[in-house]
PDB file of C-alpha atoms in Angstrom:
ATOM      1  CA  UNK A   1      -0.549   0.157   0.247  1.00 82.00           C
ATOM      2  CA  UNK A   2       1.613   3.230  -1.197  1.00 84.00           C
ATOM      3  CA  UNK A   3       2.299   6.207   1.259  1.00 95.00           C
ATOM      4  CA  UNK A   4       0.895   9.421  -0.462  1.00 97.00           C
ATOM      5  CA  UNK A   5       0.177  12.974   0.015  1.00 98.00           C
ATOM      6  CA  UNK A   6      -2.937  14.766  -0.128  1.00 98.00           C
ATOM      7  CA  UNK A   7      -2.241  15.982  -3.829  1.00 97.00           C
ATOM      8  CA  UNK A   8      -1.867  12.324  -4.361  1.00 98.00           C
ATOM      9  CA  UNK A   9      -4.554  10.734  -2.961  1.00 98.00           C
ATOM     10  CA  UNK A  10      -6.882  12.995  -5.397  1.00 98.00           C
ATOM     11  CA  UNK A  11      -5.409  12.542  -8.290  1.00 98.00           C
ATOM     12  CA  UNK A  12      -5.973   8.903  -7.195  1.00 98.00           C
ATOM     13  CA  UNK A  13      -9.699   9.090  -6.518  1.00 98.00           C
ATOM     14  CA  UNK A  14      -9.977  10.898  -9.959  1.00 98.00           C
ATOM     15  CA  UNK A  15      -8.259   8.468 -11.899  1.00 98.00           C
ATOM     16  CA  UNK A  16     -10.348   5.442  -9.904  1.00 98.00           C
ATOM     17  CA  UNK A  17     -13.305   7.314 -11.421  1.00 98.00           C
ATOM     18  CA  UNK A  18     -12.119   8.059 -14.638  1.00 98.00           C
ATOM     19  CA  UNK A  19     -11.576   3.960 -15.071  1.00 98.00           C
ATOM     20  CA  UNK A  20     -14.412   2.317 -13.749  1.00 98.00           C
ATOM     21  CA  UNK A  21     -17.453   5.235 -14.376  1.00 98.00           C
ATOM     22  CA  UNK A  22     -17.598   6.207 -17.971  1.00 98.00           C
ATOM     23  CA  UNK A  23     -19.672   8.812 -17.311  1.00 98.00           C
ATOM     24  CA  UNK A  24     -17.404  11.101 -15.540  1.00 98.00           C
ATOM     25  CA  UNK A  25     -15.229  13.651 -16.751  1.00 98.00           C
ATOM     26  CA  UNK A  26     -12.698  16.661 -15.745  1.00 98.00           C
ATOM     27  CA  UNK A  27     -12.933  20.252 -16.797  1.00 98.00           C
ATOM     28  CA  UNK A  28     -10.540  23.294 -15.619  1.00 98.00           C
ATOM     29  CA  UNK A  29      -8.048  25.738 -16.600  1.00 97.00           C
ATOM     30  CA  UNK A  30      -4.893  24.092 -17.714  1.00 96.00           C
ATOM     31  CA  UNK A  31      -6.120  20.711 -15.913  1.00 97.00           C
ATOM     32  CA  UNK A  32      -5.053  18.757 -19.132  1.00 96.00           C
ATOM     33  CA  UNK A  33      -1.759  19.143 -20.576  1.00 94.00           C
ATOM     34  CA  UNK A  34      -0.325  20.651 -17.834  1.00 94.00           C
ATOM     35  CA  UNK A  35      -2.084  18.866 -15.372  1.00 96.00           C
ATOM     36  CA  UNK A  36      -3.037  21.852 -13.102  1.00 94.00           C
ATOM     37  CA  UNK A  37      -2.156  24.346 -10.920  1.00 93.00           C
ATOM     38  CA  UNK A  38      -0.944  21.892  -7.969  1.00 95.00           C
ATOM     39  CA  UNK A  39      -1.129  18.765 -10.339  1.00 96.00           C
ATOM     40  CA  UNK A  40      -3.872  17.189  -9.224  1.00 97.00           C
ATOM     41  CA  UNK A  41      -4.567  15.858 -13.046  1.00 98.00           C
ATOM     42  CA  UNK A  42      -1.204  15.143 -13.755  1.00 97.00           C
ATOM     43  CA  UNK A  43      -0.987  12.086 -16.493  1.00 97.00           C
ATOM     44  CA  UNK A  44      -4.886  11.839 -16.605  1.00 98.00           C
ATOM     45  CA  UNK A  45      -5.258  13.177 -20.213  1.00 98.00           C
ATOM     46  CA  UNK A  46      -2.810  11.357 -21.777  1.00 97.00           C
ATOM     47  CA  UNK A  47      -4.482   8.284 -19.757  1.00 98.00           C
ATOM     48  CA  UNK A  48      -7.876   9.022 -20.623  1.00 98.00           C
ATOM     49  CA  UNK A  49      -7.784  11.323 -23.422  1.00 98.00           C
ATOM     50  CA  UNK A  50      -8.989  14.767 -24.544  1.00 97.00           C
ATOM     51  CA  UNK A  51     -12.998  13.869 -23.813  1.00 97.00           C
ATOM     52  CA  UNK A  52     -12.899  12.580 -20.439  1.00 98.00           C
ATOM     53  CA  UNK A  53     -10.107  15.569 -19.468  1.00 98.00           C
ATOM     54  CA  UNK A  54     -11.291  18.791 -20.847  1.00 98.00           C
ATOM     55  CA  UNK A  55      -8.668  21.806 -20.921  1.00 97.00           C
ATOM     56  CA  UNK A  56     -11.224  24.905 -21.025  1.00 97.00           C
ATOM     57  CA  UNK A  57     -10.652  28.747 -20.950  1.00 96.00           C
ATOM     58  CA  UNK A  58      -9.904  30.857 -18.610  1.00 95.00           C
ATOM     59  CA  UNK A  59     -13.995  31.327 -18.011  1.00 96.00           C
ATOM     60  CA  UNK A  60     -14.803  30.098 -14.489  1.00 96.00           C
ATOM     61  CA  UNK A  61     -18.696  31.061 -14.865  1.00 96.00           C
ATOM     62  CA  UNK A  62     -18.439  29.020 -18.235  1.00 97.00           C
ATOM     63  CA  UNK A  63     -16.953  26.190 -15.854  1.00 98.00           C
ATOM     64  CA  UNK A  64     -19.731  25.695 -13.671  1.00 97.00           C
ATOM     65  CA  UNK A  65     -22.484  25.944 -16.168  1.00 97.00           C
ATOM     66  CA  UNK A  66     -21.088  23.675 -18.595  1.00 97.00           C
ATOM     67  CA  UNK A  67     -20.907  21.335 -15.440  1.00 98.00           C
ATOM     68  CA  UNK A  68     -24.318  22.093 -14.754  1.00 98.00           C
ATOM     69  CA  UNK A  69     -25.131  21.037 -18.140  1.00 97.00           C
ATOM     70  CA  UNK A  70     -23.662  18.331 -18.252  1.00 97.00           C
ATOM     71  CA  UNK A  71     -24.537  16.519 -15.123  1.00 97.00           C
ATOM     72  CA  UNK A  72     -28.537  16.991 -16.171  1.00 95.00           C
ATOM     73  CA  UNK A  73     -27.740  14.812 -18.917  1.00 95.00           C
ATOM     74  CA  UNK A  74     -26.200  11.675 -16.856  1.00 95.00           C
ATOM     75  CA  UNK A  75     -22.812  12.738 -16.779  1.00 98.00           C
ATOM     76  CA  UNK A  76     -20.636  13.424 -13.929  1.00 98.00           C
ATOM     77  CA  UNK A  77     -18.576  16.525 -14.197  1.00 98.00           C
ATOM     78  CA  UNK A  78     -15.551  17.451 -11.762  1.00 98.00           C
ATOM     79  CA  UNK A  79     -14.311  20.839 -12.427  1.00 98.00           C
ATOM     80  CA  UNK A  80     -11.113  22.228 -10.870  1.00 98.00           C
ATOM     81  CA  UNK A  81     -11.000  26.064 -10.223  1.00 97.00           C
ATOM     82  CA  UNK A  82      -7.416  26.722  -9.780  1.00 95.00           C
ATOM     83  CA  UNK A  83      -7.712  29.016  -6.176  1.00 93.00           C
ATOM     84  CA  UNK A  84     -11.218  28.929  -3.978  1.00 93.00           C
ATOM     85  CA  UNK A  85     -10.500  33.207  -4.572  1.00 91.00           C
ATOM     86  CA  UNK A  86     -11.574  32.623  -8.527  1.00 94.00           C
ATOM     87  CA  UNK A  87     -14.817  30.949  -7.804  1.00 95.00           C
ATOM     88  CA  UNK A  88     -17.189  34.022  -7.402  1.00 95.00           C
ATOM     89  CA  UNK A  89     -18.047  34.690 -11.231  1.00 96.00           C
ATOM     90  CA  UNK A  90     -18.968  31.136 -11.084  1.00 97.00           C
ATOM     91  CA  UNK A  91     -21.632  31.665  -8.245  1.00 97.00           C
ATOM     92  CA  UNK A  92     -24.691  32.505 -10.136  1.00 96.00           C
ATOM     93  CA  UNK A  93     -24.085  28.940 -11.665  1.00 97.00           C
ATOM     94  CA  UNK A  94     -23.829  27.269  -8.985  1.00 97.00           C
ATOM     95  CA  UNK A  95     -26.167  29.496  -6.320  1.00 97.00           C
ATOM     96  CA  UNK A  96     -29.439  29.459  -8.670  1.00 96.00           C
ATOM     97  CA  UNK A  97     -28.485  26.500 -10.810  1.00 97.00           C
ATOM     98  CA  UNK A  98     -26.743  23.437  -9.620  1.00 97.00           C
ATOM     99  CA  UNK A  99     -27.949  24.165  -5.465  1.00 98.00           C
ATOM    100  CA  UNK A 100     -31.908  24.669  -6.953  1.00 97.00           C
ATOM    101  CA  UNK A 101     -32.238  21.996 -10.128  1.00 96.00           C
ATOM    102  CA  UNK A 102     -33.838  18.719  -7.631  1.00 96.00           C
ATOM    103  CA  UNK A 103     -36.144  21.147  -5.909  1.00 96.00           C
ATOM    104  CA  UNK A 104     -36.856  22.946  -9.054  1.00 95.00           C
ATOM    105  CA  UNK A 105     -37.728  20.061 -11.026  1.00 96.00           C
ATOM    106  CA  UNK A 106     -39.510  18.589  -8.040  1.00 96.00           C
ATOM    107  CA  UNK A 107     -36.637  15.855  -8.152  1.00 94.00           C
ATOM    108  CA  UNK A 108     -36.817  14.935 -12.042  1.00 95.00           C
ATOM    109  CA  UNK A 109     -33.320  16.552 -12.411  1.00 94.00           C
ATOM    110  CA  UNK A 110     -30.365  16.776 -10.105  1.00 93.00           C
ATOM    111  CA  UNK A 111     -26.674  17.780 -10.421  1.00 96.00           C
ATOM    112  CA  UNK A 112     -24.079  15.093  -9.736  1.00 97.00           C
ATOM    113  CA  UNK A 113     -21.398  17.317 -10.139  1.00 98.00           C
ATOM    114  CA  UNK A 114     -18.093  18.408  -8.108  1.00 98.00           C
ATOM    115  CA  UNK A 115     -16.203  21.394  -8.163  1.00 98.00           C
ATOM    116  CA  UNK A 116     -12.975  21.263  -6.536  1.00 98.00           C
ATOM    117  CA  UNK A 117     -10.688  23.910  -5.295  1.00 97.00           C
ATOM    118  CA  UNK A 118      -7.393  24.972  -3.147  1.00 97.00           C
ATOM    119  CA  UNK A 119      -8.430  26.995  -0.555  1.00 95.00           C
ATOM    120  CA  UNK A 120      -6.604  28.361   3.013  1.00 93.00           C
ATOM    121  CA  UNK A 121      -3.715  30.161   3.423  1.00 88.00           C
ATOM    122  CA  UNK A 122       0.014  29.207   4.775  1.00 84.00           C
ATOM    123  CA  UNK A 123       2.090  28.601   1.011  1.00 82.00           C
ATOM    124  CA  UNK A 124       2.845  32.389   1.026  1.00 84.00           C
ATOM    125  CA  UNK A 125       0.429  32.916  -2.240  1.00 83.00           C
ATOM    126  CA  UNK A 126      -0.640  36.486  -3.663  1.00 81.00           C
ATOM    127  CA  UNK A 127      -4.210  38.117  -3.233  1.00 80.00           C
ATOM    128  CA  UNK A 128      -6.981  35.894  -3.985  1.00 80.00           C
ATOM    129  CA  UNK A 129      -5.155  32.860  -3.129  1.00 85.00           C
ATOM    130  CA  UNK A 130      -5.724  31.995  -0.025  1.00 85.00           C
ATOM    131  CA  UNK A 131      -9.453  32.762   1.376  1.00 88.00           C
ATOM    132  CA  UNK A 132     -11.238  30.021   3.413  1.00 93.00           C
ATOM    133  CA  UNK A 133     -14.917  30.929   2.677  1.00 95.00           C
ATOM    134  CA  UNK A 134     -16.407  27.664   3.240  1.00 97.00           C
ATOM    135  CA  UNK A 135     -19.262  29.385   5.146  1.00 97.00           C
ATOM    136  CA  UNK A 136     -20.349  31.077   2.057  1.00 97.00           C
ATOM    137  CA  UNK A 137     -21.145  28.150  -0.101  1.00 97.00           C
ATOM    138  CA  UNK A 138     -22.449  25.944   3.607  1.00 98.00           C
ATOM    139  CA  UNK A 139     -25.226  29.266   3.816  1.00 98.00           C
ATOM    140  CA  UNK A 140     -26.626  27.666   0.591  1.00 98.00           C
ATOM    141  CA  UNK A 141     -29.613  24.650   0.569  1.00 97.00           C
ATOM    142  CA  UNK A 142     -28.974  22.119  -2.205  1.00 97.00           C
ATOM    143  CA  UNK A 143     -24.983  22.247  -2.125  1.00 98.00           C
ATOM    144  CA  UNK A 144     -22.857  19.942  -0.082  1.00 98.00           C
ATOM    145  CA  UNK A 145     -19.387  21.116   1.450  1.00 98.00           C
ATOM    146  CA  UNK A 146     -16.766  18.745   2.200  1.00 98.00           C
ATOM    147  CA  UNK A 147     -12.966  19.693   3.697  1.00 98.00           C
ATOM    148  CA  UNK A 148     -10.217  16.637   3.724  1.00 98.00           C
ATOM    149  CA  UNK A 149      -8.103  17.408   6.177  1.00 98.00           C
ATOM    150  CA  UNK A 150      -5.597  14.213   5.345  1.00 98.00           C
ATOM    151  CA  UNK A 151      -4.245  11.973   2.104  1.00 98.00           C
ATOM    152  CA  UNK A 152      -6.950   9.127   3.097  1.00 97.00           C
ATOM    153  CA  UNK A 153      -9.839  11.374   3.860  1.00 98.00           C
ATOM    154  CA  UNK A 154      -9.137  13.315   0.787  1.00 98.00           C
ATOM    155  CA  UNK A 155      -9.331   9.733  -1.882  1.00 98.00           C
ATOM    156  CA  UNK A 156     -12.423   8.896   0.157  1.00 98.00           C
ATOM    157  CA  UNK A 157     -14.178  11.800   0.804  1.00 98.00           C
ATOM    158  CA  UNK A 158     -13.666  12.420  -3.076  1.00 98.00           C
ATOM    159  CA  UNK A 159     -14.808   9.572  -4.086  1.00 98.00           C
ATOM    160  CA  UNK A 160     -17.907  10.001  -2.053  1.00 98.00           C
ATOM    161  CA  UNK A 161     -18.541  13.298  -3.430  1.00 98.00           C
ATOM    162  CA  UNK A 162     -18.354  12.084  -7.509  1.00 98.00           C
ATOM    163  CA  UNK A 163     -20.838   9.475  -6.597  1.00 98.00           C
ATOM    164  CA  UNK A 164     -23.005  11.614  -4.843  1.00 98.00           C
ATOM    165  CA  UNK A 165     -26.300  12.779  -6.618  1.00 97.00           C
ATOM    166  CA  UNK A 166     -26.030  16.673  -6.077  1.00 97.00           C
ATOM    167  CA  UNK A 167     -23.501  18.728  -6.181  1.00 98.00           C
ATOM    168  CA  UNK A 168     -20.726  18.818  -3.958  1.00 98.00           C
ATOM    169  CA  UNK A 169     -18.183  21.708  -3.252  1.00 98.00           C
ATOM    170  CA  UNK A 170     -14.876  20.192  -2.230  1.00 98.00           C
ATOM    171  CA  UNK A 171     -12.138  22.060  -0.604  1.00 98.00           C
ATOM    172  CA  UNK A 172      -8.689  20.937  -1.009  1.00 98.00           C
ATOM    173  CA  UNK A 173      -6.475  22.340   2.201  1.00 97.00           C
ATOM    174  CA  UNK A 174      -3.440  23.433  -0.111  1.00 94.00           C
ATOM    175  CA  UNK A 175      -1.200  24.217   2.854  1.00 95.00           C
ATOM    176  CA  UNK A 176      -1.772  20.207   3.220  1.00 95.00           C
ATOM    177  CA  UNK A 177      -0.893  18.988  -0.420  1.00 96.00           C
ATOM    178  CA  UNK A 178       2.613  17.799   0.470  1.00 95.00           C
ATOM    179  CA  UNK A 179       2.407  18.280   4.208  1.00 93.00           C
ATOM    180  CA  UNK A 180       1.949  14.512   5.476  1.00 93.00           C
ATOM    181  CA  UNK A 181       1.860  11.041   3.583  1.00 96.00           C
ATOM    182  CA  UNK A 182      -0.792   8.090   4.590  1.00 93.00           C
ATOM    183  CA  UNK A 183      -0.606   4.821   3.263  1.00 95.00           C
ATOM    184  CA  UNK A 184      -4.068   4.628   0.838  1.00 96.00           C
ATOM    185  CA  UNK A 185      -5.321   1.538  -0.665  1.00 96.00           C
ATOM    186  CA  UNK A 186      -6.830   2.385  -4.113  1.00 97.00           C
ATOM    187  CA  UNK A 187      -9.245  -0.247  -4.156  1.00 97.00           C
ATOM    188  CA  UNK A 188     -12.128   2.482  -4.750  1.00 98.00           C
ATOM    189  CA  UNK A 189     -13.634   2.203  -1.088  1.00 97.00           C
ATOM    190  CA  UNK A 190     -15.307   5.703  -0.080  1.00 98.00           C
ATOM    191  CA  UNK A 191     -15.608   7.277   2.938  1.00 98.00           C
ATOM    192  CA  UNK A 192     -19.369   8.716   4.264  1.00 96.00           C
ATOM    193  CA  UNK A 193     -20.396  12.314   4.012  1.00 96.00           C
ATOM    194  CA  UNK A 194     -22.569  14.036   6.366  1.00 92.00           C
ATOM    195  CA  UNK A 195     -20.204  12.372   8.921  1.00 96.00           C
ATOM    196  CA  UNK A 196     -17.429  13.812  11.357  1.00 98.00           C
ATOM    197  CA  UNK A 197     -14.286  11.346  12.301  1.00 98.00           C
ATOM    198  CA  UNK A 198     -13.108  11.466  15.848  1.00 98.00           C
ATOM    199  CA  UNK A 199      -9.720  11.453  15.581  1.00 98.00           C
ATOM    200  CA  UNK A 200      -8.548  11.200  19.189  1.00 98.00           C
ATOM    201  CA  UNK A 201     -10.268  10.149  22.135  1.00 98.00           C
ATOM    202  CA  UNK A 202     -10.578  12.574  25.324  1.00 98.00           C
ATOM    203  CA  UNK A 203     -12.896  13.434  28.340  1.00 98.00           C
ATOM    204  CA  UNK A 204     -11.887  16.980  29.940  1.00 98.00           C
ATOM    205  CA  UNK A 205     -12.742  18.960  26.363  1.00 98.00           C
ATOM    206  CA  UNK A 206     -13.170  18.907  22.623  1.00 98.00           C
ATOM    207  CA  UNK A 207     -11.753  20.302  20.098  1.00 98.00           C
ATOM    208  CA  UNK A 208     -13.040  20.729  16.755  1.00 98.00           C
ATOM    209  CA  UNK A 209     -11.737  21.768  13.508  1.00 98.00           C
ATOM    210  CA  UNK A 210     -11.497  20.426   9.990  1.00 98.00           C
ATOM    211  CA  UNK A 211      -9.396  21.147   7.194  1.00 97.00           C
ATOM    212  CA  UNK A 212      -5.549  22.120   7.298  1.00 97.00           C
ATOM    213  CA  UNK A 213      -6.362  23.267  11.196  1.00 97.00           C
ATOM    214  CA  UNK A 214      -6.550  20.071  11.819  1.00 98.00           C
ATOM    215  CA  UNK A 215      -2.939  19.530  12.065  1.00 97.00           C
ATOM    216  CA  UNK A 216      -2.291  22.341  14.928  1.00 98.00           C
ATOM    217  CA  UNK A 217      -5.356  20.897  16.653  1.00 98.00           C
ATOM    218  CA  UNK A 218      -3.984  17.465  16.982  1.00 98.00           C
ATOM    219  CA  UNK A 219      -0.661  19.395  17.588  1.00 98.00           C
ATOM    220  CA  UNK A 220      -2.829  21.280  20.504  1.00 98.00           C
ATOM    221  CA  UNK A 221      -4.029  18.228  21.715  1.00 98.00           C
ATOM    222  CA  UNK A 222      -0.771  16.657  22.317  1.00 98.00           C
ATOM    223  CA  UNK A 223       0.693  19.579  24.002  1.00 98.00           C
ATOM    224  CA  UNK A 224      -2.558  19.818  26.200  1.00 98.00           C
ATOM    225  CA  UNK A 225      -1.888  16.018  27.150  1.00 98.00           C
ATOM    226  CA  UNK A 226       1.745  16.979  28.457  1.00 98.00           C
ATOM    227  CA  UNK A 227      -0.463  19.244  31.307  1.00 97.00           C
ATOM    228  CA  UNK A 228      -2.720  16.438  31.904  1.00 98.00           C
ATOM    229  CA  UNK A 229      -5.786  17.819  30.177  1.00 98.00           C
ATOM    230  CA  UNK A 230      -7.415  15.224  28.105  1.00 98.00           C
ATOM    231  CA  UNK A 231      -8.794  16.437  24.652  1.00 98.00           C
ATOM    232  CA  UNK A 232     -11.277  14.594  22.272  1.00 98.00           C
ATOM    233  CA  UNK A 233     -10.246  15.867  18.766  1.00 98.00           C
ATOM    234  CA  UNK A 234     -13.034  15.604  15.952  1.00 98.00           C
ATOM    235  CA  UNK A 235     -12.268  16.476  12.152  1.00 98.00           C
ATOM    236  CA  UNK A 236     -16.012  17.295  11.091  1.00 98.00           C
ATOM    237  CA  UNK A 237     -15.116  16.830   6.853  1.00 98.00           C
ATOM    238  CA  UNK A 238     -18.388  17.632   6.034  1.00 98.00           C
ATOM    239  CA  UNK A 239     -19.151  21.165   6.812  1.00 98.00           C
ATOM    240  CA  UNK A 240     -22.508  21.219   5.014  1.00 98.00           C
ATOM    241  CA  UNK A 241     -24.665  19.536   6.159  1.00 97.00           C
ATOM    242  CA  UNK A 242     -23.410  19.245   9.938  1.00 98.00           C
ATOM    243  CA  UNK A 243     -22.939  15.918  11.810  1.00 98.00           C
ATOM    244  CA  UNK A 244     -24.233  17.620  14.813  1.00 98.00           C
ATOM    245  CA  UNK A 245     -25.056  14.504  16.539  1.00 98.00           C
ATOM    246  CA  UNK A 246     -21.460  13.633  16.922  1.00 98.00           C
ATOM    247  CA  UNK A 247     -20.677  17.164  18.203  1.00 98.00           C
ATOM    248  CA  UNK A 248     -23.499  17.104  20.597  1.00 98.00           C
ATOM    249  CA  UNK A 249     -22.373  12.896  22.227  1.00 98.00           C
ATOM    250  CA  UNK A 250     -18.563  14.584  22.483  1.00 98.00           C
ATOM    251  CA  UNK A 251     -19.751  17.676  23.915  1.00 98.00           C
ATOM    252  CA  UNK A 252     -21.970  16.031  26.533  1.00 98.00           C
ATOM    253  CA  UNK A 253     -18.882  13.559  27.701  1.00 97.00           C
ATOM    254  CA  UNK A 254     -16.035  16.630  27.942  1.00 98.00           C
ATOM    255  CA  UNK A 255     -18.044  19.521  28.799  1.00 98.00           C
ATOM    256  CA  UNK A 256     -16.159  21.383  27.158  1.00 98.00           C
ATOM    257  CA  UNK A 257     -16.002  22.592  23.524  1.00 98.00           C
ATOM    258  CA  UNK A 258     -13.275  25.053  21.385  1.00 98.00           C
ATOM    259  CA  UNK A 259     -13.867  25.299  17.874  1.00 98.00           C
ATOM    260  CA  UNK A 260     -10.535  26.158  15.754  1.00 98.00           C
ATOM    261  CA  UNK A 261     -11.165  27.787  12.164  1.00 98.00           C
ATOM    262  CA  UNK A 262      -9.095  29.394   9.601  1.00 96.00           C
ATOM    263  CA  UNK A 263     -11.935  31.453   8.242  1.00 96.00           C
ATOM    264  CA  UNK A 264     -12.997  35.089   9.659  1.00 95.00           C
ATOM    265  CA  UNK A 265     -14.570  34.520  12.928  1.00 96.00           C
ATOM    266  CA  UNK A 266     -18.047  36.643  11.928  1.00 97.00           C
ATOM    267  CA  UNK A 267     -20.596  34.794  10.450  1.00 96.00           C
ATOM    268  CA  UNK A 268     -18.416  31.512  10.120  1.00 97.00           C
ATOM    269  CA  UNK A 269     -18.788  27.413  10.526  1.00 98.00           C
ATOM    270  CA  UNK A 270     -17.567  28.165  14.011  1.00 98.00           C
ATOM    271  CA  UNK A 271     -20.822  30.114  14.565  1.00 98.00           C
ATOM    272  CA  UNK A 272     -22.998  27.593  13.478  1.00 98.00           C
ATOM    273  CA  UNK A 273     -21.510  24.856  15.305  1.00 98.00           C
ATOM    274  CA  UNK A 274     -21.487  26.934  18.105  1.00 98.00           C
ATOM    275  CA  UNK A 275     -25.263  27.850  17.713  1.00 98.00           C
ATOM    276  CA  UNK A 276     -25.857  23.843  17.489  1.00 98.00           C
ATOM    277  CA  UNK A 277     -24.071  23.000  20.722  1.00 98.00           C
ATOM    278  CA  UNK A 278     -25.765  25.946  22.755  1.00 98.00           C
ATOM    279  CA  UNK A 279     -29.006  24.637  21.671  1.00 98.00           C
ATOM    280  CA  UNK A 280     -28.256  20.790  22.043  1.00 98.00           C
ATOM    281  CA  UNK A 281     -25.748  20.391  24.545  1.00 97.00           C
ATOM    282  CA  UNK A 282     -26.073  23.554  27.015  1.00 97.00           C
ATOM    283  CA  UNK A 283     -27.154  21.348  29.772  1.00 97.00           C
ATOM    284  CA  UNK A 284     -23.868  19.631  29.522  1.00 97.00           C
ATOM    285  CA  UNK A 285     -21.311  22.465  29.252  1.00 98.00           C
ATOM    286  CA  UNK A 286     -19.290  23.421  32.324  1.00 98.00           C
ATOM    287  CA  UNK A 287     -17.601  26.498  30.437  1.00 98.00           C
ATOM    288  CA  UNK A 288     -18.608  29.042  27.074  1.00 98.00           C
ATOM    289  CA  UNK A 289     -18.072  27.473  23.874  1.00 98.00           C
ATOM    290  CA  UNK A 290     -14.737  29.095  22.577  1.00 98.00           C
ATOM    291  CA  UNK A 291     -13.661  29.478  19.250  1.00 98.00           C
ATOM    292  CA  UNK A 292     -10.051  30.336  17.635  1.00 98.00           C
ATOM    293  CA  UNK A 293     -10.081  32.158  14.586  1.00 97.00           C
ATOM    294  CA  UNK A 294      -8.848  34.078  11.675  1.00 95.00           C
ATOM    295  CA  UNK A 295      -9.794  37.412  11.813  1.00 95.00           C
ATOM    296  CA  UNK A 296     -12.784  39.560  10.115  1.00 95.00           C
ATOM    297  CA  UNK A 297     -10.570  41.276   7.613  1.00 93.00           C
ATOM    298  CA  UNK A 298      -8.760  40.058   4.547  1.00 91.00           C
ATOM    299  CA  UNK A 299      -5.826  37.392   4.533  1.00 89.00           C
ATOM    300  CA  UNK A 300      -2.585  39.344   4.917  1.00 87.00           C
ATOM    301  CA  UNK A 301       0.135  38.747   2.608  1.00 86.00           C
ATOM    302  CA  UNK A 302       2.599  36.580   3.156  1.00 82.00           C
ATOM    303  CA  UNK A 303       4.856  38.218   6.026  1.00 83.00           C
ATOM    304  CA  UNK A 304       1.579  38.702   8.225  1.00 88.00           C
ATOM    305  CA  UNK A 305      -0.526  35.062   6.847  1.00 88.00           C
ATOM    306  CA  UNK A 306       1.028  33.513  10.312  1.00 87.00           C
ATOM    307  CA  UNK A 307      -0.252  36.032  12.577  1.00 90.00           C
ATOM    308  CA  UNK A 308      -3.641  35.687  11.069  1.00 92.00           C
ATOM    309  CA  UNK A 309      -3.912  31.817  11.262  1.00 94.00           C
ATOM    310  CA  UNK A 310      -4.524  30.360  14.189  1.00 96.00           C
ATOM    311  CA  UNK A 311      -1.766  28.841  16.057  1.00 97.00           C
ATOM    312  CA  UNK A 312      -0.757  25.943  18.225  1.00 98.00           C
ATOM    313  CA  UNK A 313      -0.088  28.437  21.019  1.00 98.00           C
ATOM    314  CA  UNK A 314      -3.186  30.289  20.600  1.00 98.00           C
ATOM    315  CA  UNK A 315      -5.410  26.328  20.680  1.00 98.00           C
ATOM    316  CA  UNK A 316      -3.267  25.569  23.772  1.00 98.00           C
ATOM    317  CA  UNK A 317      -4.093  28.835  25.803  1.00 98.00           C
ATOM    318  CA  UNK A 318      -7.691  29.168  25.122  1.00 98.00           C
ATOM    319  CA  UNK A 319      -8.179  25.525  25.661  1.00 98.00           C
ATOM    320  CA  UNK A 320      -6.638  25.944  29.132  1.00 98.00           C
ATOM    321  CA  UNK A 321      -8.799  29.192  29.586  1.00 98.00           C
ATOM    322  CA  UNK A 322     -12.011  26.852  29.250  1.00 98.00           C
ATOM    323  CA  UNK A 323     -10.554  24.067  31.670  1.00 98.00           C
ATOM    324  CA  UNK A 324     -10.092  26.975  34.261  1.00 97.00           C
ATOM    325  CA  UNK A 325     -13.754  28.652  34.000  1.00 95.00           C
ATOM    326  CA  UNK A 326     -15.329  27.895  37.044  1.00 78.00           C
TER     327      UNK A 326
END
C-alpha cells in the first residue's frame, strides 16, 4: 500500500472514477496538458483522452455552467477552480442553478457534479489565493461542502463526492497538499459524507476543526496531554450539512468545546457549530463554547500570514482558559 500525499490521493481518486465510470469527466483551466496548478490531474489526459479530461478557457462561469448542463444529462463532471478566490464569477451558476435543480424540477433532475478548489493560506500566495470562505457555500441549501484534512480522507471523500447525486463543493487545503503522507489503498472505497470523524478520544474538552487546521489542533491536543488535559479531537470533514449528533455526543462527554477555524470569526462555520451546541448541549456545558479563528479582515500577504492563522499556542491557551472556567 503506497504512502501518498493529499494531492496524490486526489489524483488517485480521480483516476479511479475515470476508470470505473464512463460518465465521469474532468474539466478546468490547464488541467489537461499541464495537469493543473498543483498537478492534481497530472497524466490523466494522456491516460483517458481529451474527451474525458478537458482543458477549458479561463472562464469560471463557463466551467460551472457547462458542469450544470453536463450533470443534468447523465454525466458526472468534476470541475477544477484553480484557487477558491477565483470562484466568485461562477457563483451564479452554482447558487441559482446547481443548488436548486433538484427542488426546481421536483426531483426529476439533479446535478451530480463536483467543484474542486484549493483553499486557505499557508503557502505565501498572493491576493485572492488564500481565502477560507467555506461558510459562503455552506449557507446555500442544496450544496454539500466537504473539506478533507489528510490524504486518506481526500481519497475516500472525493470518491463519495463524485458518486453523490447532488452538487458538492470539495475544498482542498493546499497547505496540506504535500505536508504529510498516508498509506492509501486504491480500492475505490469511499468514506461517508455528512459524518464527523473522531480522530482522538478524550474526556476533558472537545476540540473541533476541519481542513488544514486539523494539524494544529492535533498538535495542541498533544501539548495539552503533557499538562494532564485529555482532549477529544473531531474532524468535521463535511461542513454542510453538519453531523451535529457526533458533536453533541462528544460535548456531553467532555463538558467543554473549542472550535478552531482558519476562516474569519464572524458568520462562519464555527458560529453555526457554536449555535447548534448551545441549542442541543447546553445542559452538558461546564464552560462557554470557545472559538479560535482567523480575523474579520482580508487574509494578509505572506509576511503576516502566520499572525492571521490560528497557531498551536493560541489553541492551547484558549483550551486552558476553558478548563479553568468556574
